[in-house]
Amino acid sequence: AQTVTQSQPEMSVQEAETVTLSCTYDTSENNYYLFWYKQPPSRQMILVIRQEAYKQQNATENRFSVNFQKAAKSFSLKISDSQLGDTAMYFCAFMKHGYGGSQGNLIFGKGTKLSVKP
Amino acid sequence: DVKVTQSSRYLVKRTGEKVFLECVQDMDHENMFWYRQDPGLGLRLIYFSYDVKMKEKGDIPEGYSVSREKKERFSLILESASTNQTSMYLCASLLGGLDYGYTFGSGTRLTVV
């Protein structure tokens, strides 16, 4: 069974600085997807970034980037130039490759609460 | 954009009541999911469905059932609500293909008293 571990329950960062959130996972699969989701106080889960395991290049979305280390089963999220609006819970998640049946299920970590301070 | 709508943002129910949580998506997504979110535990999968009238148990199905009579609607049912089912419930719909990812509803915070 797959597991996702986020070892930092809470983190804080000063506005405009850079912060890295850690995520490790355990799987015997070779093809899969990894995600970072953001949940602000409004509770709406928002997809931040997605990485396909077969791609060696790290995904980037504006100020958000990942460091994907497949051999180490590590998937950290870097937020550059942190903004007050980045304050949220961040969840790392794993999905097996494929579609239909249980292959579409997301497995979540327990989350990291990020606070951006002015 | 795909929209996933959960009918209630907040609900308060009494112990023993039968509770229905409704979720509707406005695209032709096949896969739909119900998660429960608790502090320190993350999101845990209760049930999922990959087609009309199809349902599969997730990691914590005990005390819950689901119904999917139409493709766009996926209902979570608490047959006899208990206080340990007080939680945040999130519904999601899966977009497949190359743009792989979930769309979530805004959640229902259920309190059982």
Tab-separated table of C-alpha atoms in Angstrom:
chain	number	residue	atom	x	y	z
A	1	ALA	CA	0.000	0.000	0.000
A	2	GLN	CA	1.132	3.509	-0.721
A	3	THR	CA	1.815	5.985	2.058
A	4	VAL	CA	2.585	9.701	2.020
A	5	THR	CA	4.468	11.379	4.854
A	6	GLN	CA	4.710	15.079	5.591
A	7	SER	CA	7.084	15.461	8.501
A	8	GLN	CA	6.438	19.156	9.206
A	9	PRO	CA	3.043	19.740	10.850
A	10	GLU	CA	3.584	23.506	10.929
A	11	MET	CA	5.942	25.996	9.339
A	12	SER	CA	6.246	29.728	9.139
A	13	VAL	CA	8.051	32.065	6.764
A	14	GLN	CA	8.499	35.795	6.401
A	15	GLU	CA	6.824	37.488	3.502
A	16	ALA	CA	9.030	37.574	0.367
A	17	GLU	CA	11.251	34.748	1.601
A	18	THR	CA	11.518	31.186	0.314
A	19	VAL	CA	10.206	28.115	2.099
A	20	THR	CA	10.405	24.393	1.330
A	21	LEU	CA	7.792	21.872	2.412
A	22	SER	CA	8.861	18.233	2.623
A	23	CYS	CA	7.064	15.147	1.421
A	24	THR	CA	8.164	11.537	1.160
A	25	TYR	CA	6.174	8.605	-0.113
A	26	ASP	CA	6.388	4.882	-0.298
A	27	THR	CA	5.296	2.854	-3.296
A	28	SER	CA	6.305	-0.109	-5.402
A	29	GLU	CA	4.712	1.451	-8.489
A	30	ASN	CA	6.859	2.835	-11.282
A	31	ASN	CA	4.279	5.063	-12.936
A	32	TYR	CA	2.373	7.515	-10.795
A	33	TYR	CA	1.480	11.144	-10.211
A	34	LEU	CA	2.370	13.403	-7.325
A	35	PHE	CA	0.478	16.519	-6.337
A	36	TRP	CA	0.612	19.433	-3.978
A	37	TYR	CA	-2.741	20.861	-2.919
A	38	LYS	CA	-3.351	24.064	-1.022
A	39	GLN	CA	-6.285	24.546	1.357
A	40	PRO	CA	-6.698	28.149	2.544
A	41	PRO	CA	-9.067	29.094	5.383
A	42	SER	CA	-11.890	29.172	2.830
A	43	ARG	CA	-11.510	25.352	2.770
A	44	GLN	CA	-11.430	25.122	-1.013
A	45	MET	CA	-8.762	22.627	-2.060
A	46	ILE	CA	-6.707	24.054	-4.879
A	47	LEU	CA	-4.233	22.165	-7.038
A	48	VAL	CA	-0.850	23.868	-6.787
A	49	ILE	CA	1.367	21.660	-8.884
A	50	ARG	CA	1.507	18.197	-10.436
A	51	GLN	CA	4.407	15.931	-11.335
A	52	GLU	CA	4.350	12.816	-13.502
A	53	ALA	CA	6.824	10.230	-12.226
A	54	TYR	CA	8.100	9.408	-15.710
A	55	LYS	CA	9.222	13.018	-16.218
A	56	GLN	CA	12.685	13.774	-14.899
A	57	GLN	CA	12.222	17.523	-15.168
A	58	ASN	CA	10.870	19.151	-12.044
A	59	ALA	CA	7.486	20.829	-12.444
A	60	THR	CA	7.215	24.594	-12.023
A	61	GLU	CA	4.188	26.867	-11.721
A	62	ASN	CA	5.126	30.513	-11.285
A	63	ARG	CA	6.486	30.855	-7.711
A	64	PHE	CA	5.940	27.183	-6.945
A	65	SER	CA	8.402	24.476	-7.891
A	66	VAL	CA	9.110	20.928	-6.826
A	67	ASN	CA	12.213	18.908	-6.185
A	68	PHE	CA	11.287	15.413	-7.314
A	69	GLN	CA	13.778	12.709	-6.353
A	70	LYS	CA	12.301	9.454	-7.617
A	71	ALA	CA	14.943	7.135	-6.214
A	72	ALA	CA	14.678	8.733	-2.802
A	73	LYS	CA	10.865	8.896	-3.078
A	74	SER	CA	10.928	12.531	-2.150
A	75	PHE	CA	8.726	15.340	-3.472
A	76	SER	CA	9.310	18.708	-1.818
A	77	LEU	CA	7.546	21.964	-2.648
A	78	LYS	CA	9.434	25.237	-2.815
A	79	ILE	CA	7.540	28.503	-2.561
A	80	SER	CA	9.550	31.524	-3.649
A	81	ASP	CA	8.757	35.136	-2.772
A	82	SER	CA	6.169	34.023	-0.214
A	83	GLN	CA	2.992	36.076	-0.067
A	84	LEU	CA	0.398	36.495	2.673
A	85	GLY	CA	-2.088	34.672	0.445
A	86	ASP	CA	0.098	31.569	0.575
A	87	THR	CA	-0.998	31.022	4.179
A	88	ALA	CA	-2.808	27.677	4.062
A	89	MET	CA	-2.648	23.962	4.730
A	90	TYR	CA	-0.580	22.188	2.111
A	91	PHE	CA	-1.169	18.549	1.291
A	92	CYS	CA	1.092	16.248	-0.638
A	93	ALA	CA	-0.751	13.488	-2.506
A	94	PHE	CA	0.006	10.373	-4.568
A	95	MET	CA	-1.983	8.726	-7.337
A	96	LYS	CA	-1.217	5.547	-9.251
A	97	HIS	CA	-1.037	5.932	-13.002
A	98	GLY	CA	-4.122	4.959	-14.925
A	99	TYR	CA	-7.785	5.747	-15.014
A	100	GLY	CA	-10.852	4.090	-13.634
A	101	GLY	CA	-11.255	1.865	-10.631
A	102	SER	CA	-8.956	2.384	-7.685
A	103	GLN	CA	-6.151	3.721	-9.859
A	104	GLY	CA	-7.704	7.178	-9.611
A	105	ASN	CA	-7.604	7.348	-5.816
A	106	LEU	CA	-5.556	10.091	-4.203
A	107	ILE	CA	-3.591	9.216	-1.095
A	108	PHE	CA	-2.875	12.251	1.052
A	109	GLY	CA	-0.294	13.158	3.619
A	110	LYS	CA	-1.433	14.685	6.897
A	111	GLY	CA	-0.650	18.197	5.784
A	112	THR	CA	1.646	21.082	6.676
A	113	LYS	CA	0.192	24.298	8.021
A	114	LEU	CA	2.110	27.199	6.504
A	115	SER	CA	1.894	30.684	7.955
A	116	VAL	CA	3.334	33.614	6.035
A	117	LYS	CA	4.167	36.491	8.361
A	118	PRO	CA	4.271	40.148	7.307
B	1	ASP	CA	-13.973	25.290	-15.283
B	2	VAL	CA	-15.369	22.182	-13.686
B	3	LYS	CA	-17.498	22.865	-10.699
B	4	VAL	CA	-18.174	20.506	-7.813
B	5	THR	CA	-20.975	21.659	-5.565
B	6	GLN	CA	-21.705	20.367	-2.083
B	7	SER	CA	-25.207	21.230	-1.013
B	8	SER	CA	-24.428	22.331	2.537
B	9	ARG	CA	-21.498	24.213	3.966
B	10	TYR	CA	-22.468	23.545	7.586
B	11	LEU	CA	-24.759	20.919	9.055
B	12	VAL	CA	-25.752	20.099	12.627
B	13	LYS	CA	-27.475	16.782	13.194
B	14	ARG	CA	-28.523	14.725	16.184
B	15	THR	CA	-27.119	11.346	17.124
B	16	GLY	CA	-29.057	8.580	15.395
B	17	GLU	CA	-30.335	10.728	12.538
B	18	LYS	CA	-29.968	9.627	8.946
B	19	VAL	CA	-27.839	12.216	7.164
B	20	PHE	CA	-27.449	12.850	3.446
B	21	LEU	CA	-24.520	14.809	2.049
B	22	GLU	CA	-24.998	15.716	-1.585
B	23	CYS	CA	-22.374	16.391	-4.219
B	24	VAL	CA	-22.961	17.431	-7.830
B	25	GLN	CA	-20.417	17.977	-10.602
B	26	ASP	CA	-21.217	19.848	-13.780
B	27	MET	CA	-18.938	17.975	-16.185
B	28	ASP	CA	-19.066	14.446	-17.494
B	29	HIS	CA	-16.622	13.018	-14.969
B	30	GLU	CA	-16.780	9.321	-14.311
B	31	ASN	CA	-14.906	9.169	-11.010
B	32	MET	CA	-16.228	10.775	-7.860
B	33	PHE	CA	-14.961	10.542	-4.309
B	34	TRP	CA	-15.891	11.261	-0.716
B	35	TYR	CA	-13.135	12.132	1.731
B	36	ARG	CA	-13.216	12.900	5.393
B	37	GLN	CA	-10.786	15.504	6.764
B	38	ASP	CA	-9.744	15.620	10.414
B	39	PRO	CA	-6.971	17.688	12.018
B	40	GLY	CA	-3.710	15.771	12.157
B	41	LEU	CA	-5.076	12.950	10.015
B	42	GLY	CA	-5.241	14.584	6.598
B	43	LEU	CA	-7.835	13.380	4.125
B	44	ARG	CA	-9.058	9.822	4.260
B	45	LEU	CA	-11.066	8.147	1.524
B	46	ILE	CA	-14.520	6.932	2.538
B	47	TYR	CA	-16.039	5.739	-0.747
B	48	PHE	CA	-15.550	6.278	-4.436
B	49	SER	CA	-17.459	5.600	-7.604
B	50	TYR	CA	-16.169	5.190	-11.137
B	51	ASP	CA	-19.524	4.865	-12.873
B	52	VAL	CA	-23.246	5.189	-12.316
B	53	LYS	CA	-24.493	2.666	-9.762
B	54	MET	CA	-20.909	1.559	-9.120
B	55	LYS	CA	-19.319	2.103	-5.722
B	56	GLU	CA	-16.189	0.957	-3.984
B	57	LYS	CA	-15.119	1.164	-0.363
B	58	GLY	CA	-12.231	3.376	0.516
B	59	ASP	CA	-10.112	3.246	3.644
B	60	ILE	CA	-12.775	4.138	6.224
B	61	PRO	CA	-16.213	3.056	4.955
B	62	GLU	CA	-17.649	1.911	8.285
B	63	GLY	CA	-20.797	3.800	9.225
B	64	TYR	CA	-21.236	5.234	5.733
B	65	SER	CA	-22.908	4.297	2.488
B	66	VAL	CA	-23.163	6.035	-0.887
B	67	SER	CA	-25.513	6.383	-3.796
B	68	ARG	CA	-24.824	7.221	-7.416
B	69	GLU	CA	-27.993	7.054	-9.462
B	70	LYS	CA	-26.896	9.697	-11.961
B	71	LYS	CA	-23.430	10.424	-13.262
B	72	GLU	CA	-23.344	13.974	-11.940
B	73	ARG	CA	-24.508	13.237	-8.390
B	74	PHE	CA	-22.747	11.301	-5.649
B	75	SER	CA	-24.385	11.163	-2.234
B	76	LEU	CA	-22.825	10.176	1.070
B	77	ILE	CA	-25.196	8.678	3.625
B	78	LEU	CA	-24.707	8.357	7.344
B	79	GLU	CA	-27.283	5.717	8.247
B	80	SER	CA	-27.268	6.557	11.962
B	81	ALA	CA	-25.092	9.541	12.747
B	82	SER	CA	-22.722	9.305	15.686
B	83	THR	CA	-20.595	11.941	17.406
B	84	ASN	CA	-17.389	10.399	16.032
B	85	GLN	CA	-18.618	11.290	12.555
B	86	THR	CA	-18.309	14.976	13.356
B	87	SER	CA	-15.865	16.098	10.691
B	88	MET	CA	-15.247	17.959	7.452
B	89	TYR	CA	-16.442	16.065	4.391
B	90	LEU	CA	-14.986	16.786	0.978
B	91	CYS	CA	-16.339	15.599	-2.339
B	92	ALA	CA	-14.153	15.428	-5.442
B	93	SER	CA	-14.457	14.668	-9.110
B	94	LEU	CA	-11.663	13.337	-11.272
B	95	LEU	CA	-10.607	14.845	-14.542
B	96	GLY	CA	-8.709	12.279	-16.542
B	97	GLY	CA	-6.567	12.344	-19.614
B	98	LEU	CA	-3.479	14.514	-19.945
B	99	ASP	CA	-4.730	17.164	-17.547
B	100	TYR	CA	-4.905	14.778	-14.656
B	101	GLY	CA	-6.261	16.113	-11.395
B	102	TYR	CA	-9.104	16.332	-8.932
B	103	THR	CA	-11.620	19.108	-8.536
B	104	PHE	CA	-12.902	19.474	-5.004
B	105	GLY	CA	-16.082	20.853	-3.569
B	106	SER	CA	-15.849	23.453	-0.824
B	107	GLY	CA	-16.609	20.966	1.925
B	108	THR	CA	-19.386	20.291	4.408
B	109	ARG	CA	-18.607	20.707	8.084
B	110	LEU	CA	-20.855	18.252	9.883
B	111	THR	CA	-21.423	18.388	13.612
B	112	VAL	CA	-23.266	15.518	15.279
B	113	VAL	CA	-24.604	16.363	18.736
